[in-house]
Amino acid sequence: MMKKILLVLLVVFLGTLSSYAQSTTSLRGVITDSSGGVIAGASVAMASTENGGVRTSVTDANGVYNFPQVVPGTYRLVAEKSGFAKMTRTNITLLVNTPSTLDLVMVVGATGDVVNVQAEVSQINTTDASLGNPFSEMQVRQIPLQTRNVVELLSVQPGVTSNGEVLGARRDQNNVTLDGADVNNNQNSGLIAQNTTTGLGGYQGSNANGANINSGFNAVLPIPLDSVEEFRVTVAGQGANMGRSSGGQVALVTKSGTNNLHGSLYEYNRNSATAANTWFNNQAGVARQPLVRNQFGASTGGKIVRDRAFYFFNYEQRQDASGVAQVRAVPSDSLRQGIFKYRMCNNPTGPGGVCDPVNDQIFVQDISASDIQAVDPIGKGVNTSMLPILNQYPSGNAPSFGEDGGLNFSGFRFNAPSHRSDHAIVGKIDVHLDRAGKHTVSFRGTLADNTDDQILAQFPGQAPASTLRDNSKGFAAQYTAILRSNLVSVLNLSYTRFGQALSGVAGPVLFQTSLDPLQNPYARPLSQRLPTLNPNEDIAWTKGAHTITAGFSARFIHNNTRSFANSFARYGYGATELIGLGADIDSALTNFMSTNPMRFGPNVGLADPVSVTNGMGAILGLVNDDFHTDLFSKNGTPLPQGTVQARRFIEQDYGLYAGDTYRVSRELTLSFGLRWENFRPPYEANGYQVMPTVPLNQYFAERNAGQTQGVPQNALPNARLKWTLDGPVNGKPTWWKPSNLNFAPRFGLAYSPSGHGGWLGKMFGTGGAFRVGASMVYDRFGSDLITQYDQFGSIGLAYKANFPDSYSFSTSPRYLGSSPTLPAPPQETFPYQPPDIAAIIGDFEGISPNLKPPYAYVFTASFAREIPGKMTLEIGYAGRLSHRLLMEGDVYTPLEYFKDPKSGITWEQNAAKVRALFDSGLTPAQVKANPSLVPTLPFVEDMWPTLANVDVPGSASANYFMCVYNDYGGSYLDCLHALDRNVTSSYNPGQCLTVTGCYTFFPIQGSSLPTWMNSGTAAYHGLTVSLRRRFSGGLSFDFNYSWSHSVDDGSAAESGAGEQGAAIQNIYNTKEFRGSSDFDMRHNISGNALFELPLGRGKPLLQDVPRWLDMIVGGWQASGLTRFRTGLPTTVAGGLEYNANYWLSSLAIVTGPVKAGVHINQNGNPSLFANTSTSNSFADELPGHTGKRAAVRLPSFFNTDMGVTKLFKLPWESQRIQFRAEAFNVFNNVNFTNSSLSLTSPGTFGEFQGVMEPRVMQFALRYEF
């Protein structure tokens, strides 16, 4: 490692160029005389009013001066030329990453004449095509931010979603730099996998800066607001100097010391007395959430040696002792007593003999323990070992949260204690190595020491499920050298180490579908150290009308993890793993009622079969499911349960660029650039990595080609797969091949006519600009993917195991009071061939060895001009066409397009005919009474002729219908599983029924193998409008609007995707699920404002009042931040059937009218729909196909935060006290979330289960000097 560091430093100091200078800015302009003629040879000096540094330039033949690579700050500009009066411009504010233009007009005068002018630099970019608004130090400090996370200001840029998707880019593609240093989480961008800690309630989801962990606004280091000097976001139109990833480029600059001493002391407090309760807590009678939050600190900056050395220091602490509203699924009081309740009807008219919620009269029925025993297929009845478990739960207080609306499952709302203790230290030193300030060195250090209840208590009285300890740290050094007046070099070297440790639950955990377990099985211990060494150098050379920039950057990343995520088992009742999805227990209950017509009435039907299945699973204590991972050493030795999984992943990223900004004329500037990115494929440092001996893309291609020719899985050349060790430590290639041709061209045009009359002058005014840009950008990828693959796909090192068979209610083991005995791990040697699997188990993960970085073409066009009132209006277009997006497709998907050699019909075509029969109203009862109602199905008769007479006397075709809809609850793949590979099924014990043998359709060694591949594409098009007023006369504001549409094949980012993110719903037709993106916000509005009341001394009103009265009426300021967006699209889950693959249960298709909004439904609950019967407008997806993308739109979102500030000036110069009161969600607007959108719960369909934060107030007292 040290050799690499020294080598990089040597290369950089010898003049290698760098990747990006994200902590600097630039200033340029044209100097003319009063007649408009350019003045060549004028001397221009730019001096910092903060630290005395001076830079000089000389205008060229076109009268142009240029200062590249300038440190953001406030400057004074002096221009001199013989025969002209000296021109001085003061108060020039330059913002980070915001090219500024300041033209000067010199007047004829004698030597010694001086013209002084207060400068106002144009806010319009006339240099390049970049889009994005900067924020000044005042805005950063004064705008009310609920999280006090400065990176979240990215969300108020036009075209940025609340979760961090930037103009169509995935939310893990944002790049955050602090003083030019990489401060990203270089594993997962701070996004947590969907299947891990967020799997159950209690997850807090915030990082060191208080940001939502599932948003794209994350930095690994704490960045206190009082430490930030500048903030700038580039959302599109990136120049060649911007890279690493393709999303928003966030540049932050830490404050520096100045010749004058300055600083602050501050305290921010939030408490319960001024906070509102959540809507659902109020309804459930739960008290307001306890809230005690204190955030306090101090900052100071000043000189060490005047004009030569400066310091800045900020210490901040946050202490929370609060409560967070939680809800858990618990058993109802009746279920705890062994009483089972359900909804039923007589003479059902719904499909498959299920009650129709609109046309049938539905009522609640209950059965006792003796009835349950009679219904139980094995006659055991209520599980006496399970009842004590159910009675450990608290009684529910929110019935509508229960899956069945409170019959057997209820909700329990409570306030879980949440404690947090954060400590942040930021220090910075700046040194001018020479008196002229041509050589400057700065050093910044940041330390964190945070303790946070990351996953809250599962139930009252418990300790937090997981506590996070974060001791991240980061250091950055920067050397700026003005080698000549036209040649500037900026060298950065940074070391950022993300460090965390989470406590968690050890040992096996019992779970039940529809109930939250008593212990959170996803809260497992984890520790991580992720250091990133990031050297980069940037050079700017001005030559005539050209400003040439070039650069180099490197990242050396070591991801050291110690995880217990796979070290312990989860066991219990899982609905989706049941054979037939519970059809046997539903039939048993229906048959029991049918034999008692006097009690239950004639011709009975169930209104909610899935809830019946889940309720019975709980009260009977089924243990049909076990999830555990067999861990092995590299030599195949099994490791005991509880062994930590320790890994060290090595990554290296490199980037080069060169660009030219060519000022063709005073009005036209062109920028050209080329960037090269090289993300080296990662590897595991100790050789703990495996891959299949046959590439999975080849394996899938063989399966897909074979099925179209009627070749069964069992006859394919690679029917069985083997895994072997790979990676450079094992002398083999790593997971995927290097991609060395990632060249990304960039182009920009800026046209800013001036001095024109007619329509051109009216259109552009003074300083207006039209800009267009085109760029190619690459996604950074693979860092989180490999950690997920290591846990779920490293077959031979980490083998996901289950019970050896799949069970129904008739065959499943029952809970006996302790965890079951786990199957013995297999004996292994490499290459390892997993055993054959004939059960609905074996869920793994894969990687295509041909992965390449996703890329996109980004196009921008914008027009900006100043309008009266010191405002700037900008209207623009942004488009993004994304390619090679990372998605997961299940290469173990059954051969659903397998063609019967005799009839030429495929399984999918045959299944469509069967589904059409069911949709026409045909029921299993009708077929049982008259099997001839099912016409001859050639595919069935050819492939499963022995199915005849198995369920009912009649053809194989009739019995296939019964297999799907009577025996397996409408799950086509469960029926196929019974026919194709389940030799223990009741159809023909001991052998499969498929004429071409077992495993004709199914893979031999598992049920699902989702594999990462470059299969996704996306398109984003948006109109953006920004109206800005720079701070003047006591007022500034930003208004941003975007009107956009985003379409893709799947919207999840790689980071945080887990096992079921970024999914290809149908691997045989990857475009079938294409539609509006999950983050498709058609209308998105944000705005912020600062307003100083014009009262008191020095103000327009009451300016002559006595000082004592000025203390009362003067110094008032108001600020606000508001957001509005239209609703996001979402899918509707099906009825747990598996109709496309065994990786993802089915989604729903739309079959009737759907009107979504915010309603109070017939149950009196807030809902997306006016009536739960809207579930009738949806149906399970067709077999072999996908559900409907963007089936409904969720409600719109609106929130406003406001603040009021009172300044008290102290008698001493530049000292003041500030009192601030802020209200977040000031109008206490209720934004409902988590709508129940699953056909498994028709009784609560559409009902909201969550709500965003209610109003919270914050009070602050600041002393500033």
PDB file of N, CA and C in Angstrom, residues 1165-1238:
ATOM      1  N   ASN A1165     -60.807   4.781   7.316  1.00  0.00           N
ATOM      2  CA  ASN A1165     -59.352   4.924   7.353  1.00  0.00           C
ATOM      3  C   ASN A1165     -58.865   5.719   6.156  1.00  0.00           C
ATOM      4  N   PRO A1166     -57.770   6.472   6.311  1.00  0.00           N
ATOM      5  CA  PRO A1166     -57.218   7.194   5.156  1.00  0.00           C
ATOM      6  C   PRO A1166     -56.701   6.199   4.127  1.00  0.00           C
ATOM      7  N   SER A1167     -57.011   6.466   2.878  1.00  0.00           N
ATOM      8  CA  SER A1167     -56.723   5.474   1.855  1.00  0.00           C
ATOM      9  C   SER A1167     -56.449   6.141   0.523  1.00  0.00           C
ATOM     10  N   LEU A1168     -55.728   5.424  -0.317  1.00  0.00           N
ATOM     11  CA  LEU A1168     -55.475   5.872  -1.677  1.00  0.00           C
ATOM     12  C   LEU A1168     -56.737   5.794  -2.528  1.00  0.00           C
ATOM     13  N   PHE A1169     -57.673   4.957  -2.102  1.00  0.00           N
ATOM     14  CA  PHE A1169     -58.909   4.756  -2.852  1.00  0.00           C
ATOM     15  C   PHE A1169     -60.113   4.990  -1.943  1.00  0.00           C
ATOM     16  N   ALA A1170     -61.223   5.325  -2.538  1.00  0.00           N
ATOM     17  CA  ALA A1170     -62.429   5.595  -1.770  1.00  0.00           C
ATOM     18  C   ALA A1170     -63.000   4.327  -1.157  1.00  0.00           C
ATOM     19  N   ASN A1171     -62.678   3.166  -1.735  1.00  0.00           N
ATOM     20  CA  ASN A1171     -63.227   1.905  -1.237  1.00  0.00           C
ATOM     21  C   ASN A1171     -62.213   0.798  -1.481  1.00  0.00           C
ATOM     22  N   THR A1172     -62.111  -0.110  -0.506  1.00  0.00           N
ATOM     23  CA  THR A1172     -61.174  -1.224  -0.671  1.00  0.00           C
ATOM     24  C   THR A1172     -61.560  -2.123  -1.837  1.00  0.00           C
ATOM     25  N   SER A1173     -62.792  -2.024  -2.321  1.00  0.00           N
ATOM     26  CA  SER A1173     -63.224  -2.844  -3.450  1.00  0.00           C
ATOM     27  C   SER A1173     -62.483  -2.486  -4.736  1.00  0.00           C
ATOM     28  N   THR A1174     -61.683  -1.406  -4.699  1.00  0.00           N
ATOM     29  CA  THR A1174     -60.861  -1.083  -5.861  1.00  0.00           C
ATOM     30  C   THR A1174     -59.920  -2.236  -6.194  1.00  0.00           C
ATOM     31  N   SER A1175     -59.683  -3.120  -5.235  1.00  0.00           N
ATOM     32  CA  SER A1175     -58.840  -4.288  -5.517  1.00  0.00           C
ATOM     33  C   SER A1175     -59.420  -5.113  -6.668  1.00  0.00           C
ATOM     34  N   ASN A1176     -60.745  -5.004  -6.887  1.00  0.00           N
ATOM     35  CA  ASN A1176     -61.371  -5.725  -8.003  1.00  0.00           C
ATOM     36  C   ASN A1176     -60.910  -5.216  -9.364  1.00  0.00           C
ATOM     37  N   SER A1177     -60.279  -4.041  -9.380  1.00  0.00           N
ATOM     38  CA  SER A1177     -59.795  -3.485 -10.648  1.00  0.00           C
ATOM     39  C   SER A1177     -58.405  -3.986 -11.006  1.00  0.00           C
ATOM     40  N   PHE A1178     -57.921  -4.971 -10.240  1.00  0.00           N
ATOM     41  CA  PHE A1178     -56.599  -5.531 -10.504  1.00  0.00           C
ATOM     42  C   PHE A1178     -56.695  -7.052 -10.501  1.00  0.00           C
ATOM     43  N   ALA A1179     -55.743  -7.687 -11.159  1.00  0.00           N
ATOM     44  CA  ALA A1179     -55.660  -9.147 -11.178  1.00  0.00           C
ATOM     45  C   ALA A1179     -54.203  -9.531 -11.290  1.00  0.00           C
ATOM     46  N   ASP A1180     -53.896 -10.796 -10.935  1.00  0.00           N
ATOM     47  CA  ASP A1180     -52.521 -11.262 -11.033  1.00  0.00           C
ATOM     48  C   ASP A1180     -52.028 -11.216 -12.473  1.00  0.00           C
ATOM     49  N   GLU A1181     -50.728 -10.995 -12.600  1.00  0.00           N
ATOM     50  CA  GLU A1181     -50.120 -10.948 -13.916  1.00  0.00           C
ATOM     51  C   GLU A1181     -50.330 -12.269 -14.658  1.00  0.00           C
ATOM     52  N   LEU A1182     -50.296 -12.180 -15.960  1.00  0.00           N
ATOM     53  CA  LEU A1182     -50.461 -13.366 -16.791  1.00  0.00           C
ATOM     54  C   LEU A1182     -49.233 -14.260 -16.642  1.00  0.00           C
ATOM     55  N   PRO A1183     -49.401 -15.566 -16.672  1.00  0.00           N
ATOM     56  CA  PRO A1183     -48.258 -16.469 -16.514  1.00  0.00           C
ATOM     57  C   PRO A1183     -47.218 -16.247 -17.598  1.00  0.00           C
ATOM     58  N   GLY A1184     -45.953 -16.174 -17.159  1.00  0.00           N
ATOM     59  CA  GLY A1184     -44.865 -15.931 -18.094  1.00  0.00           C
ATOM     60  C   GLY A1184     -44.686 -14.487 -18.474  1.00  0.00           C
ATOM     61  N   HIS A1185     -45.402 -13.574 -17.782  1.00  0.00           N
ATOM     62  CA  HIS A1185     -45.330 -12.154 -18.130  1.00  0.00           C
ATOM     63  C   HIS A1185     -45.148 -11.329 -16.858  1.00  0.00           C
ATOM     64  N   THR A1186     -45.246 -10.019 -16.999  1.00  0.00           N
ATOM     65  CA  THR A1186     -45.038  -9.128 -15.866  1.00  0.00           C
ATOM     66  C   THR A1186     -46.331  -8.405 -15.527  1.00  0.00           C
ATOM     67  N   GLY A1187     -46.335  -7.777 -14.361  1.00  0.00           N
ATOM     68  CA  GLY A1187     -47.447  -6.934 -13.970  1.00  0.00           C
ATOM     69  C   GLY A1187     -47.362  -5.572 -14.637  1.00  0.00           C
ATOM     70  N   LYS A1188     -48.263  -4.702 -14.245  1.00  0.00           N
ATOM     71  CA  LYS A1188     -48.362  -3.371 -14.832  1.00  0.00           C
ATOM     72  C   LYS A1188     -47.407  -2.414 -14.143  1.00  0.00           C
ATOM     73  N   ARG A1189     -46.543  -1.795 -14.927  1.00  0.00           N
ATOM     74  CA  ARG A1189     -45.661  -0.760 -14.396  1.00  0.00           C
ATOM     75  C   ARG A1189     -46.477   0.498 -14.164  1.00  0.00           C
ATOM     76  N   ALA A1190     -46.192   1.202 -13.080  1.00  0.00           N
ATOM     77  CA  ALA A1190     -46.885   2.452 -12.771  1.00  0.00           C
ATOM     78  C   ALA A1190     -48.399   2.250 -12.789  1.00  0.00           C
ATOM     79  N   ALA A1191     -48.847   1.216 -12.071  1.00  0.00           N
ATOM     80  CA  ALA A1191     -50.276   0.885 -12.071  1.00  0.00           C
ATOM     81  C   ALA A1191     -51.112   1.992 -11.443  1.00  0.00           C
ATOM     82  N   VAL A1192     -50.573   2.678 -10.427  1.00  0.00           N
ATOM     83  CA  VAL A1192     -51.280   3.794  -9.795  1.00  0.00           C
ATOM     84  C   VAL A1192     -50.266   4.889  -9.471  1.00  0.00           C
ATOM     85  N   ARG A1193     -50.783   6.073  -9.233  1.00  0.00           N
ATOM     86  CA  ARG A1193     -49.956   7.196  -8.785  1.00  0.00           C
ATOM     87  C   ARG A1193     -50.280   7.487  -7.329  1.00  0.00           C
ATOM     88  N   LEU A1194     -49.229   7.628  -6.529  1.00  0.00           N
ATOM     89  CA  LEU A1194     -49.402   7.958  -5.115  1.00  0.00           C
ATOM     90  C   LEU A1194     -49.739   9.437  -4.950  1.00  0.00           C
ATOM     91  N   PRO A1195     -50.132   9.865  -3.751  1.00  0.00           N
ATOM     92  CA  PRO A1195     -50.510  11.272  -3.566  1.00  0.00           C
ATOM     93  C   PRO A1195     -49.327  12.215  -3.759  1.00  0.00           C
ATOM     94  N   SER A1196     -49.646  13.449  -4.039  1.00  0.00           N
ATOM     95  CA  SER A1196     -48.617  14.479  -4.158  1.00  0.00           C
ATOM     96  C   SER A1196     -48.061  14.796  -2.769  1.00  0.00           C
ATOM     97  N   PHE A1197     -46.965  15.532  -2.759  1.00  0.00           N
ATOM     98  CA  PHE A1197     -46.270  15.876  -1.514  1.00  0.00           C
ATOM     99  C   PHE A1197     -46.115  17.387  -1.438  1.00  0.00           C
ATOM    100  N   PHE A1198     -46.360  17.934  -0.244  1.00  0.00           N
ATOM    101  CA  PHE A1198     -46.180  19.364  -0.028  1.00  0.00           C
ATOM    102  C   PHE A1198     -45.627  19.578   1.371  1.00  0.00           C
ATOM    103  N   ASN A1199     -44.612  20.436   1.470  1.00  0.00           N
ATOM    104  CA  ASN A1199     -44.029  20.735   2.781  1.00  0.00           C
ATOM    105  C   ASN A1199     -43.397  22.122   2.741  1.00  0.00           C
ATOM    106  N   THR A1200     -43.538  22.845   3.839  1.00  0.00           N
ATOM    107  CA  THR A1200     -42.927  24.158   3.972  1.00  0.00           C
ATOM    108  C   THR A1200     -42.237  24.270   5.326  1.00  0.00           C
ATOM    109  N   ASP A1201     -41.001  24.731   5.300  1.00  0.00           N
ATOM    110  CA  ASP A1201     -40.238  25.026   6.512  1.00  0.00           C
ATOM    111  C   ASP A1201     -39.998  26.530   6.559  1.00  0.00           C
ATOM    112  N   MET A1202     -40.140  27.102   7.728  1.00  0.00           N
ATOM    113  CA  MET A1202     -39.971  28.551   7.863  1.00  0.00           C
ATOM    114  C   MET A1202     -39.152  28.876   9.090  1.00  0.00           C
ATOM    115  N   GLY A1203     -38.505  30.039   9.032  1.00  0.00           N
ATOM    116  CA  GLY A1203     -37.717  30.495  10.156  1.00  0.00           C
ATOM    117  C   GLY A1203     -37.838  31.996  10.348  1.00  0.00           C
ATOM    118  N   VAL A1204     -37.744  32.435  11.595  1.00  0.00           N
ATOM    119  CA  VAL A1204     -37.723  33.860  11.939  1.00  0.00           C
ATOM    120  C   VAL A1204     -36.497  34.105  12.798  1.00  0.00           C
ATOM    121  N   THR A1205     -35.739  35.144  12.422  1.00  0.00           N
ATOM    122  CA  THR A1205     -34.483  35.439  13.106  1.00  0.00           C
ATOM    123  C   THR A1205     -34.502  36.881  13.609  1.00  0.00           C
ATOM    124  N   LYS A1206     -33.976  37.078  14.815  1.00  0.00           N
ATOM    125  CA  LYS A1206     -33.814  38.435  15.376  1.00  0.00           C
ATOM    126  C   LYS A1206     -32.348  38.634  15.716  1.00  0.00           C
ATOM    127  N   LEU A1207     -31.758  39.679  15.124  1.00  0.00           N
ATOM    128  CA  LEU A1207     -30.357  40.013  15.363  1.00  0.00           C
ATOM    129  C   LEU A1207     -30.264  41.153  16.371  1.00  0.00           C
ATOM    130  N   PHE A1208     -29.360  40.991  17.312  1.00  0.00           N
ATOM    131  CA  PHE A1208     -29.068  42.037  18.291  1.00  0.00           C
ATOM    132  C   PHE A1208     -27.605  42.435  18.119  1.00  0.00           C
ATOM    133  N   LYS A1209     -27.387  43.639  17.614  1.00  0.00           N
ATOM    134  CA  LYS A1209     -26.019  44.109  17.457  1.00  0.00           C
ATOM    135  C   LYS A1209     -25.457  44.538  18.809  1.00  0.00           C
ATOM    136  N   LEU A1210     -24.252  44.063  19.079  1.00  0.00           N
ATOM    137  CA  LEU A1210     -23.588  44.415  20.327  1.00  0.00           C
ATOM    138  C   LEU A1210     -22.740  45.670  20.136  1.00  0.00           C
ATOM    139  N   PRO A1211     -22.406  46.343  21.219  1.00  0.00           N
ATOM    140  CA  PRO A1211     -21.652  47.599  21.083  1.00  0.00           C
ATOM    141  C   PRO A1211     -20.302  47.425  20.417  1.00  0.00           C
ATOM    142  N   TRP A1212     -19.747  46.213  20.523  1.00  0.00           N
ATOM    143  CA  TRP A1212     -18.435  45.999  19.938  1.00  0.00           C
ATOM    144  C   TRP A1212     -18.566  45.673  18.446  1.00  0.00           C
ATOM    145  N   GLU A1213     -17.595  46.112  17.673  1.00  0.00           N
ATOM    146  CA  GLU A1213     -17.678  45.997  16.227  1.00  0.00           C
ATOM    147  C   GLU A1213     -17.802  44.543  15.778  1.00  0.00           C
ATOM    148  N   SER A1214     -18.704  44.312  14.827  1.00  0.00           N
ATOM    149  CA  SER A1214     -18.896  43.005  14.175  1.00  0.00           C
ATOM    150  C   SER A1214     -19.303  41.903  15.143  1.00  0.00           C
ATOM    151  N   GLN A1215     -19.883  42.248  16.260  1.00  0.00           N
ATOM    152  CA  GLN A1215     -20.367  41.236  17.179  1.00  0.00           C
ATOM    153  C   GLN A1215     -21.885  41.368  17.304  1.00  0.00           C
ATOM    154  N   ARG A1216     -22.539  40.211  17.349  1.00  0.00           N
ATOM    155  CA  ARG A1216     -23.990  40.227  17.420  1.00  0.00           C
ATOM    156  C   ARG A1216     -24.495  38.920  18.015  1.00  0.00           C
ATOM    157  N   ILE A1217     -25.706  38.993  18.495  1.00  0.00           N
ATOM    158  CA  ILE A1217     -26.412  37.811  18.993  1.00  0.00           C
ATOM    159  C   ILE A1217     -27.622  37.588  18.101  1.00  0.00           C
ATOM    160  N   GLN A1218     -27.837  36.348  17.751  1.00  0.00           N
ATOM    161  CA  GLN A1218     -28.945  36.001  16.864  1.00  0.00           C
ATOM    162  C   GLN A1218     -29.842  34.978  17.567  1.00  0.00           C
ATOM    163  N   PHE A1219     -31.127  35.304  17.608  1.00  0.00           N
ATOM    164  CA  PHE A1219     -32.117  34.342  18.096  1.00  0.00           C
ATOM    165  C   PHE A1219     -32.951  33.891  16.909  1.00  0.00           C
ATOM    166  N   ARG A1220     -33.155  32.578  16.812  1.00  0.00           N
ATOM    167  CA  ARG A1220     -33.874  32.034  15.662  1.00  0.00           C
ATOM    168  C   ARG A1220     -34.932  31.047  16.130  1.00  0.00           C
ATOM    169  N   ALA A1221     -36.101  31.131  15.491  1.00  0.00           N
ATOM    170  CA  ALA A1221     -37.158  30.140  15.687  1.00  0.00           C
ATOM    171  C   ALA A1221     -37.519  29.577  14.324  1.00  0.00           C
ATOM    172  N   GLU A1222     -37.495  28.257  14.215  1.00  0.00           N
ATOM    173  CA  GLU A1222     -37.779  27.600  12.940  1.00  0.00           C
ATOM    174  C   GLU A1222     -38.863  26.557  13.136  1.00  0.00           C
ATOM    175  N   ALA A1223     -39.687  26.412  12.128  1.00  0.00           N
ATOM    176  CA  ALA A1223     -40.744  25.395  12.140  1.00  0.00           C
ATOM    177  C   ALA A1223     -40.625  24.568  10.875  1.00  0.00           C
ATOM    178  N   PHE A1224     -40.450  23.277  11.044  1.00  0.00           N
ATOM    179  CA  PHE A1224     -40.373  22.352   9.918  1.00  0.00           C
ATOM    180  C   PHE A1224     -41.736  21.701   9.732  1.00  0.00           C
ATOM    181  N   ASN A1225     -42.202  21.707   8.503  1.00  0.00           N
ATOM    182  CA  ASN A1225     -43.597  21.379   8.206  1.00  0.00           C
ATOM    183  C   ASN A1225     -44.490  22.328   9.002  1.00  0.00           C
ATOM    184  N   VAL A1226     -44.284  23.604   8.741  1.00  0.00           N
ATOM    185  CA  VAL A1226     -44.900  24.651   9.547  1.00  0.00           C
ATOM    186  C   VAL A1226     -46.420  24.561   9.541  1.00  0.00           C
ATOM    187  N   PHE A1227     -47.023  24.110   8.457  1.00  0.00           N
ATOM    188  CA  PHE A1227     -48.479  24.013   8.384  1.00  0.00           C
ATOM    189  C   PHE A1227     -48.991  22.657   8.866  1.00  0.00           C
ATOM    190  N   ASN A1228     -48.074  21.832   9.380  1.00  0.00           N
ATOM    191  CA  ASN A1228     -48.435  20.495   9.876  1.00  0.00           C
ATOM    192  C   ASN A1228     -49.220  19.711   8.825  1.00  0.00           C
ATOM    193  N   ASN A1229     -48.740  19.817   7.598  1.00  0.00           N
ATOM    194  CA  ASN A1229     -49.400  19.124   6.491  1.00  0.00           C
ATOM    195  C   ASN A1229     -49.216  17.623   6.636  1.00  0.00           C
ATOM    196  N   VAL A1230     -50.281  16.871   6.416  1.00  0.00           N
ATOM    197  CA  VAL A1230     -50.225  15.412   6.550  1.00  0.00           C
ATOM    198  C   VAL A1230     -49.935  14.811   5.180  1.00  0.00           C
ATOM    199  N   ASN A1231     -48.773  14.189   5.057  1.00  0.00           N
ATOM    200  CA  ASN A1231     -48.390  13.499   3.827  1.00  0.00           C
ATOM    201  C   ASN A1231     -48.382  12.001   4.118  1.00  0.00           C
ATOM    202  N   PHE A1232     -49.421  11.305   3.667  1.00  0.00           N
ATOM    203  CA  PHE A1232     -49.545   9.873   3.953  1.00  0.00           C
ATOM    204  C   PHE A1232     -48.587   9.065   3.088  1.00  0.00           C
ATOM    205  N   THR A1233     -48.125   7.928   3.642  1.00  0.00           N
ATOM    206  CA  THR A1233     -47.201   7.048   2.946  1.00  0.00           C
ATOM    207  C   THR A1233     -47.606   5.592   3.184  1.00  0.00           C
ATOM    208  N   ASN A1234     -46.858   4.691   2.545  1.00  0.00           N
ATOM    209  CA  ASN A1234     -46.984   3.244   2.768  1.00  0.00           C
ATOM    210  C   ASN A1234     -48.415   2.752   2.557  1.00  0.00           C
ATOM    211  N   SER A1235     -48.920   2.959   1.385  1.00  0.00           N
ATOM    212  CA  SER A1235     -50.254   2.469   1.075  1.00  0.00           C
ATOM    213  C   SER A1235     -50.231   0.949   0.922  1.00  0.00           C
ATOM    214  N   SER A1236     -51.236   0.284   1.464  1.00  0.00           N
ATOM    215  CA  SER A1236     -51.356  -1.172   1.369  1.00  0.00           C
ATOM    216  C   SER A1236     -51.820  -1.523  -0.041  1.00  0.00           C
ATOM    217  N   LEU A1237     -50.888  -1.965  -0.860  1.00  0.00           N
ATOM    218  CA  LEU A1237     -51.186  -2.214  -2.271  1.00  0.00           C
ATOM    219  C   LEU A1237     -50.826  -3.654  -2.626  1.00  0.00           C
ATOM    220  N   SER A1238     -51.517  -4.588  -1.997  1.00  0.00           N
ATOM    221  CA  SER A1238     -51.310  -5.997  -2.292  1.00  0.00           C
ATOM    222  C   SER A1238     -52.657  -6.687  -2.371  1.00  0.00           C
TER     223      SER A1238
END
